[in-house]
Coordinates of C-alpha atoms and ligand atoms in Angstrom, one line a residue:
M29 CA 51.8 -11.9 56.1
N30 CA 48.2 -12.5 55.0
F31 CA 46.2 -9.7 53.5
Q32 CA 43.3 -8.5 55.6
W33 CA 41.4 -5.3 54.8
W34 CA 41.6 -4.1 58.4
K35 CA 45.4 -4.3 58.4
E36 CA 45.5 -1.5 56.0
A37 CA 42.9 0.6 57.8
I38 CA 43.3 3.8 59.9
C39 CA 40.6 3.9 62.6
Y40 CA 39.1 7.0 64.1
Q41 CA 37.3 6.7 67.4
I42 CA 34.1 8.8 67.8
Y43 CA 32.6 9.6 71.2
P44 CA 29.1 10.4 69.7
K45 CA 27.9 12.4 72.7
S46 CA 30.7 14.9 72.2
F47 CA 31.3 14.9 68.4
Y48 CA 28.7 17.2 66.9
D49 CA 25.2 18.2 67.9
S50 CA 23.0 18.6 64.9
N51 CA 19.7 19.4 66.5
G52 CA 20.7 21.9 69.3
D53 CA 20.0 19.9 72.4
G54 CA 23.6 20.0 73.7
I55 CA 24.2 16.3 72.9
G56 CA 26.2 15.0 69.9
D57 CA 24.2 12.7 67.7
L58 CA 24.2 10.4 64.6
Q59 CA 23.1 13.1 62.2
G60 CA 25.9 15.2 63.6
I61 CA 28.4 12.4 62.6
I62 CA 26.8 12.2 59.1
E63 CA 27.3 15.9 58.7
K64 CA 31.0 15.6 59.6
L65 CA 31.8 12.6 57.4
D66 CA 33.5 14.8 54.9
Y67 CA 35.8 16.1 57.6
L68 CA 36.8 12.6 58.4
K69 CA 37.2 11.7 54.8
D70 CA 39.5 14.7 54.2
L71 CA 41.6 13.7 57.2
G72 CA 42.0 10.3 55.4
V73 CA 40.8 7.8 58.0
N74 CA 38.7 4.9 56.7
V75 CA 37.2 3.1 59.7
L76 CA 35.1 4.8 62.3
W77 CA 34.5 3.3 65.7
L78 CA 31.5 4.7 67.5
C79 CA 31.2 4.4 71.3
P80 CA 27.8 2.9 72.2
V81 CA 24.7 4.5 70.7
Y82 CA 22.2 1.8 71.7
K83 CA 19.2 2.5 74.0
S84 CA 20.5 3.2 77.4
P85 CA 19.7 4.9 80.7
M86 CA 23.3 6.4 80.3
D87 CA 24.5 5.5 83.8
D88 CA 27.9 4.8 82.1
N89 CA 27.3 6.9 79.0
G90 CA 25.8 4.1 76.9
Y91 CA 27.9 1.2 78.2
D92 CA 24.8 0.2 80.1
I93 CA 22.5 -1.1 77.3
S94 CA 18.8 -1.5 77.8
D95 CA 18.0 -2.5 74.2
F96 CA 20.6 -3.9 71.9
Y97 CA 18.4 -3.6 68.8
H98 CA 17.6 0.1 68.9
I99 CA 19.3 3.5 68.9
D100 CA 18.9 5.7 71.9
P101 CA 16.6 8.7 71.0
Q102 CA 19.3 11.0 72.4
F103 CA 21.5 10.0 69.4
G104 CA 18.7 9.8 66.8
T105 CA 16.7 7.0 65.2
D106 CA 17.3 3.5 63.9
D107 CA 17.1 5.0 60.4
D108 CA 19.8 7.5 61.2
M109 CA 22.1 4.6 62.0
D110 CA 21.3 2.9 58.7
K111 CA 22.0 6.2 56.9
L112 CA 25.3 6.6 58.7
I113 CA 26.4 3.2 57.7
F114 CA 25.3 3.9 54.1
E115 CA 26.9 7.4 53.9
A116 CA 30.1 6.1 55.4
N117 CA 30.3 3.2 53.1
K118 CA 29.7 5.5 50.2
R119 CA 32.8 7.4 51.1
G120 CA 34.9 4.3 51.5
M121 CA 34.7 4.2 55.2
K122 CA 33.5 1.4 57.4
I123 CA 31.7 1.7 60.8
L124 CA 32.6 -0.3 63.9
M125 CA 30.0 -0.3 66.7
D126 CA 30.9 -0.9 70.3
L127 CA 29.8 -4.4 71.4
V128 CA 29.0 -4.5 75.1
I129 CA 28.1 -8.1 76.0
N130 CA 29.7 -8.6 79.4
H131 CA 26.8 -6.9 81.0
T132 CA 23.5 -5.1 80.2
S133 CA 21.7 -2.3 81.9
D134 CA 19.6 -3.2 84.9
E135 CA 16.8 -1.6 82.8
H136 CA 17.2 -4.3 80.1
E137 CA 14.0 -6.4 79.8
W138 CA 15.9 -9.6 80.6
F139 CA 17.0 -8.2 83.9
E140 CA 13.6 -6.7 84.7
K141 CA 12.0 -10.1 84.0
A142 CA 14.6 -11.9 86.1
L143 CA 13.7 -9.7 89.1
E144 CA 10.0 -9.9 88.5
D145 CA 9.7 -13.7 88.4
S146 CA 12.1 -16.0 90.1
N147 CA 10.9 -18.8 87.9
S148 CA 11.7 -16.9 84.7
K149 CA 14.4 -18.3 82.4
Y150 CA 16.0 -14.9 82.6
V151 CA 17.2 -15.4 86.1
D152 CA 19.9 -17.6 84.7
Y153 CA 20.9 -14.9 82.2
Y154 CA 22.5 -13.1 85.1
I155 CA 24.6 -14.1 88.1
F156 CA 22.6 -14.2 91.3
R157 CA 24.0 -15.7 94.5
E158 CA 22.9 -16.0 98.1
G159 CA 24.4 -13.6 100.7
K160 CA 26.4 -14.8 103.7
D161 CA 25.2 -13.8 107.2
G162 CA 23.6 -10.6 105.9
N163 CA 26.6 -9.8 103.8
P164 CA 27.3 -10.1 100.0
P165 CA 28.7 -13.5 98.9
N166 CA 32.2 -12.2 98.9
N167 CA 34.2 -9.0 99.1
W168 CA 35.0 -8.4 95.5
R169 CA 35.3 -4.7 94.5
S170 CA 33.6 -3.6 91.4
Y171 CA 35.8 -1.7 88.8
F172 CA 33.9 1.4 89.7
G173 CA 34.3 1.0 93.4
G174 CA 32.2 -0.4 96.2
S175 CA 31.0 -4.1 96.4
A176 CA 30.5 -5.9 93.1
W177 CA 27.3 -7.4 94.6
E178 CA 24.0 -5.6 94.8
Q179 CA 21.3 -6.8 97.1
V180 CA 17.9 -7.5 95.5
G181 CA 15.4 -5.6 97.7
N182 CA 15.5 -7.0 101.3
S183 CA 16.1 -10.6 100.1
N184 CA 19.2 -12.6 100.7
K185 CA 19.9 -12.5 97.0
Y186 CA 22.6 -10.5 95.4
Y187 CA 23.6 -10.0 91.7
L188 CA 27.0 -9.5 90.4
H189 CA 28.1 -6.3 88.6
A190 CA 31.8 -5.9 87.7
F191 CA 31.1 -2.3 86.8
S192 CA 28.3 -0.1 88.2
K193 CA 25.3 -1.5 90.0
K194 CA 23.3 -0.5 86.9
Q195 CA 25.4 -2.9 84.8
P196 CA 24.6 -6.5 86.0
D197 CA 26.9 -9.1 84.5
L198 CA 25.6 -11.6 82.1
N199 CA 25.9 -15.3 82.7
W200 CA 27.8 -16.7 79.7
E201 CA 27.5 -20.2 81.1
N202 CA 23.9 -20.1 79.8
P203 CA 23.9 -21.4 76.1
E204 CA 20.5 -19.8 75.4
L205 CA 21.8 -16.4 76.4
R206 CA 24.9 -16.9 74.3
E207 CA 22.7 -17.7 71.3
E208 CA 20.6 -14.5 71.8
L209 CA 23.8 -12.5 71.9
Y210 CA 25.1 -14.0 68.7
E211 CA 21.9 -13.4 66.9
M212 CA 22.1 -9.7 67.9
V213 CA 25.7 -9.5 66.7
N214 CA 24.7 -10.9 63.4
Y215 CA 21.8 -8.6 63.1
W216 CA 24.2 -5.6 63.2
L217 CA 26.8 -7.2 61.0
D218 CA 24.2 -8.0 58.3
K219 CA 23.6 -4.3 58.1
G220 CA 27.0 -3.8 56.6
L221 CA 29.1 -2.9 59.6
G222 CA 32.9 -3.3 59.3
G223 CA 32.9 -5.0 62.7
F224 CA 33.1 -4.2 66.4
R225 CA 35.2 -2.9 69.2
V226 CA 34.5 -5.5 71.8
D227 CA 34.0 -4.1 75.3
A228 CA 35.4 -5.6 78.5
I229 CA 35.3 -9.0 76.8
C230 CA 38.1 -10.6 79.0
N231 CA 35.6 -10.5 81.9
I232 CA 32.9 -12.8 80.6
K233 CA 34.1 -16.0 82.3
K234 CA 33.9 -15.9 86.1
T235 CA 35.5 -18.1 88.7
F236 CA 33.0 -17.7 91.5
C237 CA 34.3 -18.1 95.1
E238 CA 32.6 -17.4 98.3
G239 CA 34.5 -15.9 101.2
I240 CA 36.4 -12.9 102.5
F241 CA 39.7 -12.3 100.6
P242 CA 42.6 -10.2 101.9
T243 CA 41.8 -6.6 101.2
D244 CA 44.0 -4.5 98.9
G245 CA 42.5 -1.1 99.6
E246 CA 41.1 1.1 102.3
D247 CA 37.6 -0.2 101.8
G248 CA 38.0 -3.8 103.0
L249 CA 37.4 -5.1 99.4
C250 CA 39.6 -6.7 96.9
F251 CA 40.3 -6.4 93.2
I252 CA 37.7 -8.4 91.2
G253 CA 40.0 -9.0 88.2
N254 CA 41.7 -12.0 89.9
W255 CA 38.5 -14.0 89.5
I256 CA 37.0 -12.6 86.3
L257 CA 39.9 -11.6 83.9
N258 CA 40.9 -14.2 81.3
Q259 CA 39.7 -17.1 83.4
E260 CA 40.2 -20.7 82.3
G261 CA 37.4 -21.7 80.0
I262 CA 37.0 -18.3 78.4
E263 CA 38.5 -19.9 75.2
E264 CA 35.3 -21.8 74.6
F265 CA 33.1 -18.7 74.7
L266 CA 35.4 -16.7 72.6
T267 CA 35.8 -19.4 69.9
E268 CA 32.1 -19.8 69.7
L269 CA 31.5 -16.0 69.4
K270 CA 34.0 -15.8 66.6
E271 CA 32.8 -18.8 64.7
K272 CA 29.1 -17.9 64.8
T273 CA 29.5 -14.2 64.1
F274 CA 32.7 -12.4 63.2
K275 CA 34.3 -15.0 61.0
P276 CA 31.5 -15.6 58.5
H277 CA 31.3 -11.8 58.1
N278 CA 35.1 -11.2 57.7
S279 CA 34.7 -8.6 60.4
M280 CA 37.3 -6.3 62.0
T281 CA 37.3 -6.9 65.7
V282 CA 39.3 -5.1 68.4
A283 CA 39.1 -6.5 71.8
E284 CA 39.4 -4.3 74.9
S285 CA 41.5 -6.9 76.6
D286 CA 44.8 -7.0 78.3
V287 CA 46.0 -10.4 77.3
P288 CA 48.7 -12.3 79.1
K289 CA 51.6 -13.3 76.8
E290 CA 50.7 -17.0 77.0
L291 CA 47.2 -16.4 75.6
L292 CA 48.1 -13.8 72.9
E293 CA 48.3 -16.3 70.1
K294 CA 44.8 -17.6 70.8
F295 CA 43.5 -14.0 70.8
I296 CA 45.3 -12.6 67.7
G297 CA 47.1 -15.4 66.0
E298 CA 46.1 -16.3 62.4
D299 CA 42.9 -18.0 63.6
G300 CA 42.5 -15.9 66.7
Y301 CA 39.3 -14.8 68.4
F302 CA 39.9 -11.2 67.3
S303 CA 41.6 -9.2 64.6
M304 CA 43.6 -7.3 67.2
V305 CA 43.5 -6.2 70.9
F306 CA 44.3 -3.0 72.7
D307 CA 47.3 -3.3 74.8
F308 CA 47.1 -1.2 78.0
S309 CA 50.7 -1.6 79.1
Y310 CA 51.9 1.7 77.8
T311 CA 48.7 3.7 78.1
D312 CA 48.2 2.7 81.8
L313 CA 51.9 3.1 82.7
D314 CA 51.0 6.0 85.1
V315 CA 48.4 4.1 87.2
P316 CA 48.5 1.0 89.4
S317 CA 47.2 -2.3 87.8
T318 CA 44.3 -2.4 90.2
G319 CA 42.9 0.6 88.4
E320 CA 43.1 3.0 91.3
W321 CA 44.1 5.9 89.1
F322 CA 44.0 8.5 91.9
K323 CA 47.3 6.9 92.9
P324 CA 49.8 8.2 90.3
V325 CA 52.7 5.9 89.3
N326 CA 56.0 7.5 88.2
W327 CA 57.5 6.3 84.9
T328 CA 60.5 7.1 82.6
V329 CA 60.8 7.3 78.8
R330 CA 62.9 4.2 79.0
E331 CA 60.2 2.3 80.7
M332 CA 57.5 3.5 78.3
R333 CA 59.7 2.6 75.4
D334 CA 60.3 -0.9 76.8
K335 CA 56.6 -1.4 77.1
I336 CA 55.8 -0.3 73.6
F337 CA 58.7 -2.3 72.1
Q338 CA 57.9 -5.4 74.0
S339 CA 54.3 -5.2 72.9
Q340 CA 55.3 -4.7 69.3
L341 CA 57.8 -7.6 69.3
E342 CA 55.4 -10.0 71.0
T343 CA 52.6 -9.1 68.7
Q344 CA 54.7 -9.3 65.6
K345 CA 55.7 -12.9 66.3
I346 CA 52.1 -14.1 66.1
G347 CA 49.7 -11.6 64.6
W348 CA 48.4 -8.1 64.4
G349 CA 48.0 -5.2 66.8
A350 CA 46.1 -2.0 67.4
V351 CA 48.2 1.1 68.2
Y352 CA 46.8 4.0 70.0
L353 CA 47.5 6.8 72.4
E354 CA 44.1 7.9 73.5
N355 CA 40.5 6.7 74.0
H356 CA 37.4 7.7 76.0
D357 CA 38.7 6.1 79.1
Q358 CA 42.1 7.8 79.0
P359 CA 43.1 11.4 79.6
R360 CA 44.6 13.3 76.7
S361 CA 48.0 11.9 75.6
L362 CA 49.7 15.3 75.6
N363 CA 49.0 15.8 79.3
K364 CA 50.0 12.2 80.1
Y365 CA 53.2 11.9 78.3
I366 CA 54.6 15.5 78.1
P367 CA 55.5 17.8 81.0
S368 CA 53.0 20.7 81.0
E369 CA 55.7 23.3 80.2
D370 CA 56.7 21.4 77.0
I371 CA 53.2 20.9 75.5
G372 CA 53.1 22.4 72.0
F373 CA 53.3 21.6 68.3
E374 CA 56.7 19.8 68.5
S375 CA 55.7 17.5 71.4
A376 CA 52.3 16.8 69.9
T377 CA 53.7 15.8 66.6
M378 CA 56.5 13.8 68.1
L379 CA 54.0 11.7 70.0
A380 CA 52.0 11.3 66.8
T381 CA 55.1 10.2 64.8
M382 CA 56.3 7.9 67.5
Y383 CA 53.1 5.8 67.7
F384 CA 51.5 6.2 64.3
L385 CA 54.3 4.4 62.3
L386 CA 54.4 1.4 64.7
R387 CA 53.3 -2.0 63.3
G388 CA 49.5 -2.4 63.6
T389 CA 46.3 -0.6 62.8
P390 CA 46.5 2.9 64.1
F391 CA 43.7 4.5 66.0
I392 CA 43.1 8.2 66.4
Y393 CA 40.7 9.4 69.1
Q394 CA 38.6 12.4 68.2
G395 CA 40.4 15.6 68.9
Q396 CA 43.8 13.9 69.2
E397 CA 44.5 15.2 65.6
L398 CA 44.2 18.7 67.0
G399 CA 46.3 18.1 70.0
M400 CA 43.3 18.6 72.3
S401 CA 44.3 18.7 75.9
N402 CA 42.9 17.9 79.3
C403 CA 40.1 20.1 80.7
R404 CA 40.0 21.1 84.3
M405 CA 36.5 21.3 85.8
S406 CA 36.0 23.9 88.4
S407 CA 34.4 21.5 90.9
M408 CA 33.4 17.9 91.2
S409 CA 29.8 18.7 90.2
E410 CA 31.1 19.6 86.7
Y411 CA 32.4 16.1 86.2
D412 CA 29.9 13.7 84.6
D413 CA 31.8 10.4 84.6
I414 CA 30.7 7.8 87.1
A415 CA 34.3 6.5 87.5
T416 CA 35.6 10.0 88.3
H417 CA 33.2 10.4 91.1
D418 CA 34.1 7.0 92.5
Q419 CA 37.9 7.7 92.3
Y420 CA 37.4 11.0 94.0
Y421 CA 35.5 9.3 96.8
R422 CA 38.2 6.7 97.2
A423 CA 40.9 9.3 97.1
I424 CA 39.4 11.1 100.0
L425 CA 38.9 7.8 101.8
S426 CA 42.6 7.1 101.4
G427 CA 43.5 10.3 103.2
L428 CA 44.0 12.8 100.3
S429 CA 42.9 16.4 100.9
E430 CA 40.2 17.8 98.5
E431 CA 42.8 19.7 96.6
Q432 CA 45.1 16.7 96.3
A433 CA 42.1 14.6 95.1
M434 CA 41.2 17.3 92.6
E435 CA 44.7 17.3 91.2
Q436 CA 44.3 13.6 90.4
M437 CA 41.0 14.2 88.7
Y438 CA 42.6 16.9 86.5
R439 CA 45.3 14.4 85.7
R440 CA 43.3 11.3 85.1
S441 CA 39.5 11.8 84.8
R442 CA 37.9 10.2 81.8
D443 CA 36.1 13.5 81.2
N444 CA 39.4 15.0 80.1
S445 CA 38.9 13.4 76.7
R446 CA 35.1 13.5 76.6
T447 CA 34.7 17.3 76.3
P448 CA 33.0 18.5 73.1
F449 CA 35.0 18.4 69.9
Q450 CA 36.5 21.8 69.1
W451 CA 35.2 22.6 65.6
D452 CA 35.8 26.4 65.5
N453 CA 36.1 29.5 67.6
T454 CA 32.4 30.3 67.8
Q455 CA 30.3 29.8 70.9
N456 CA 30.5 26.3 72.4
A457 CA 33.4 25.6 70.0
G458 CA 30.9 25.2 67.2
F459 CA 29.9 21.9 68.8
S460 CA 26.3 22.9 69.6
K461 CA 24.1 26.0 69.5
V462 CA 23.2 25.5 73.2
N463 CA 25.1 24.8 76.3
P464 CA 26.6 21.3 75.9
W465 CA 26.2 18.4 78.2
L466 CA 29.8 18.6 79.3
K467 CA 32.0 21.7 79.6
V468 CA 33.9 22.8 76.6
N469 CA 37.6 23.2 77.1
E470 CA 38.4 26.9 77.3
N471 CA 41.2 26.7 74.9
Y472 CA 38.9 26.2 71.9
T473 CA 39.4 29.8 70.7
S474 CA 43.0 29.1 70.0
N475 CA 42.7 25.4 69.3
N476 CA 40.0 24.2 66.9
A477 CA 39.6 22.3 63.7
K478 CA 38.8 25.2 61.4
Q479 CA 41.9 27.1 62.2
Q480 CA 44.1 24.1 62.1
I481 CA 42.9 22.9 58.7
E482 CA 43.7 26.3 57.2
D483 CA 47.2 26.2 58.7
S484 CA 49.7 24.0 56.9
T485 CA 51.9 24.0 60.0
S486 CA 49.3 22.8 62.5
V487 CA 49.1 19.5 64.4
W488 CA 46.1 18.6 62.2
S489 CA 48.1 19.1 59.0
Y490 CA 50.9 17.0 60.4
Y491 CA 48.5 14.2 61.2
K492 CA 47.2 14.4 57.7
K493 CA 50.8 14.0 56.4
L494 CA 51.3 10.9 58.5
I495 CA 48.0 9.5 57.3
D496 CA 48.8 10.2 53.7
L497 CA 52.2 8.6 54.2
R498 CA 50.5 5.4 55.3
N499 CA 47.7 5.5 52.8
E500 CA 49.3 6.4 49.6
S501 CA 53.1 7.0 49.6
E502 CA 55.8 4.8 48.2
Y503 CA 56.5 3.8 51.8
R504 CA 53.0 2.4 52.3
K505 CA 54.1 -1.3 52.3
A506 CA 56.9 -0.7 54.8
I507 CA 54.6 1.3 57.1
I508 CA 51.8 -1.3 57.0
Y509 CA 53.6 -4.6 56.6
G510 CA 57.2 -3.9 57.4
E511 CA 59.0 -5.7 60.2
F512 CA 59.4 -3.7 63.4
L513 CA 63.0 -3.4 64.6
P514 CA 63.9 -1.4 67.7
C515 CA 67.1 0.6 67.5
Y516 CA 69.2 3.2 69.4
T517 CA 67.9 2.0 72.7
Q518 CA 71.2 3.0 74.3
Y519 CA 69.9 6.6 74.4
D520 CA 67.6 7.4 77.3
S521 CA 65.4 9.9 75.6
I522 CA 65.3 8.4 72.0
V523 CA 62.4 6.2 70.8
A524 CA 63.6 4.9 67.5
Y525 CA 62.7 1.9 65.3
K526 CA 62.9 0.7 61.8
R527 CA 60.2 -0.7 59.5
V528 CA 61.7 -3.0 57.0
T529 CA 60.5 -5.0 53.9
N530 CA 62.6 -6.6 51.2
E531 CA 62.1 -3.6 49.0
E532 CA 62.2 -0.6 51.3
S533 CA 63.1 0.5 54.8
I534 CA 62.4 3.5 56.9
L535 CA 63.9 4.7 60.2
I536 CA 61.9 6.7 62.7
I537 CA 63.7 8.7 65.4
N538 CA 61.9 10.6 68.1
N539 CA 63.6 12.7 70.7
F540 CA 61.3 12.3 73.7
S541 CA 62.9 15.2 75.6
A542 CA 63.1 19.0 76.0
Q543 CA 66.9 18.7 75.6
D544 CA 68.9 18.3 72.4
C545 CA 70.2 14.8 71.8
E546 CA 73.1 13.8 69.5
V547 CA 72.7 10.4 67.8
I548 CA 75.3 8.7 65.7
I549 CA 73.4 7.1 62.9
E550 CA 74.8 3.8 61.6
E551 CA 72.6 3.3 58.6
D552 CA 73.0 4.9 55.2
I553 CA 70.4 7.6 55.0
K554 CA 68.8 8.1 51.6
G555 CA 66.7 11.0 52.5
Q556 CA 64.2 12.5 54.9
I557 CA 60.5 11.6 54.4
L558 CA 58.9 13.7 57.2
S559 CA 60.0 15.8 60.2
N560 CA 58.3 18.2 62.6
Y561 CA 61.2 20.7 62.3
E562 CA 62.7 22.6 59.4
G563 CA 65.9 21.2 58.2
Q564 CA 68.2 18.8 60.0
S565 CA 71.5 19.5 61.5
C566 CA 74.1 16.8 61.1
R567 CA 77.9 16.5 60.8
G568 CA 78.8 13.4 59.0
N569 CA 76.7 10.7 60.7
M570 CA 76.2 12.7 63.9
Y571 CA 72.7 14.0 63.9
N572 CA 71.5 16.5 66.5
F573 CA 67.9 16.0 67.5
R574 CA 66.3 19.1 68.9
P575 CA 63.6 19.1 71.7
Y576 CA 60.8 16.7 70.7
E577 CA 62.1 16.5 67.2
S578 CA 60.9 13.6 65.1
V579 CA 62.4 12.5 61.8
V580 CA 61.4 9.7 59.4
F581 CA 64.3 8.7 57.2
A582 CA 64.3 6.6 54.1
L583 CA 67.1 4.0 54.1
Ligands
GLC621 C1 35.0 -0.4 79.0 C2 34.7 1.0 78.4 C3 34.3 1.9 79.5 C4 33.2 1.4 80.3 C5 33.4 -0.1 80.7 C6 32.1 -0.7 81.2 O1 36.1 -0.3 79.8 O2 35.7 1.4 77.6 O3 34.1 3.2 79.0 O4 33.0 2.2 81.4 O5 33.9 -0.9 79.7 O6 31.3 -1.1 80.1
CA622 CA1 21.7 16.4 69.6

């Protein structure tokens, strides 16, 4: 196993808008992150991934970029960004920015020039097509709902947008555009970034087809992914991107990309396009693959375990992975994986133990280390997220009542994880001096960082133990580089695996259930490294795991 700095990293994802507001305008900012760097340093993480902070009209909270080279005034100045990189590096932490190059904002000057002048070279930077009998070129549905084509004025021209209509897709077939993008990527890497989280990158190659395809929804449209996800020929673009930017900088790159098994080696093998990819299989196990998350999908612990284990085994054969439970597109993991009546210290720390010691670079999403939970808005008007509004609309269209639709928003809205970080029990959870841009979860008085840091039995303190274990314990090698070996899969509620090197081995057993579970352990146990309960009850090799108990054993 080759050494790479990012294999040993622990990454913390920051949603800048909701992390810390330093200047009292209700919106988190870069100075706010700088002020909280010591908090992150104390936690023990060493890579920080920032969701987009570039100039943006904020139609999709920064994933619609109007200027790649400058920071949005909402977040601060270009100097603030340089300072953040500097201050983080000083503390031994690297910064990853979010790289959004599948699309730009419709307010990006390239797109504005493309619309202004039909002879401009920028027309070919985007994907314009003629309509058909007054209709869009085909019936693709954008990921955010509605047609993926937007008409240009009253003309017969349409442009493609896989996401919102304010996010026109770039035409990667154009070599000049690609060069401009690479130059921009290198501009940022030269500033001393650790690398990038690469947004929606599996969508950059399109297989354009005219026509009306069979619908798969109530809206007469069909899932666009069939024509734009991992299309043949994408290899060429991704190779070029890597060779001209990431590789010469020895960058860490994490692609947001569900990769089919056959392509995995090309993505994350020794000479792959990226350092690692996010696998959605176990985080999206409660929604249909078409992304209609207002339609819940039932799942069992066994199914979840199969998905995680399969992902681990496939990845281990060829390269490196990213392991995570949450991000800014997901609801809080506690609410997703744990029945509401069971949410608490044990279940939160069981989830943490279960994923954090898997093979790969672990990611923690802001607030996950506190066990932050979903936040119910009192009405649709309190939701900010563009996708939430779309899903609500489609839920109603599909026949759900308003109450039923709201239940799905409570369950799955992306705003569940975007509420302001809960720093302390003062007003607005200590996030801001004024009313924040998005509602603060009411539970901040009993769940906040200040209280948890002072309490050695809190979820935060447990996360810190896990982080220390990976960063500096005698089991470090096994946790980072050890082989992943599934075990005890005969038990329905147990998620157990070993991490094994020639020198040391550990066994991780998690009881993913509110019931006790007795497990006959076959290995010779040397001792206990970590547990979320006091003591352990065993008779001989028969161990009783209490509700949501996790134990890490030394073998
Ligand atoms: C990615 C981002 C998501 C954004 C979308 C469009 O999926 O994670 O937040 O809405 O891309 O850029
Ligand atoms: Ca601010």
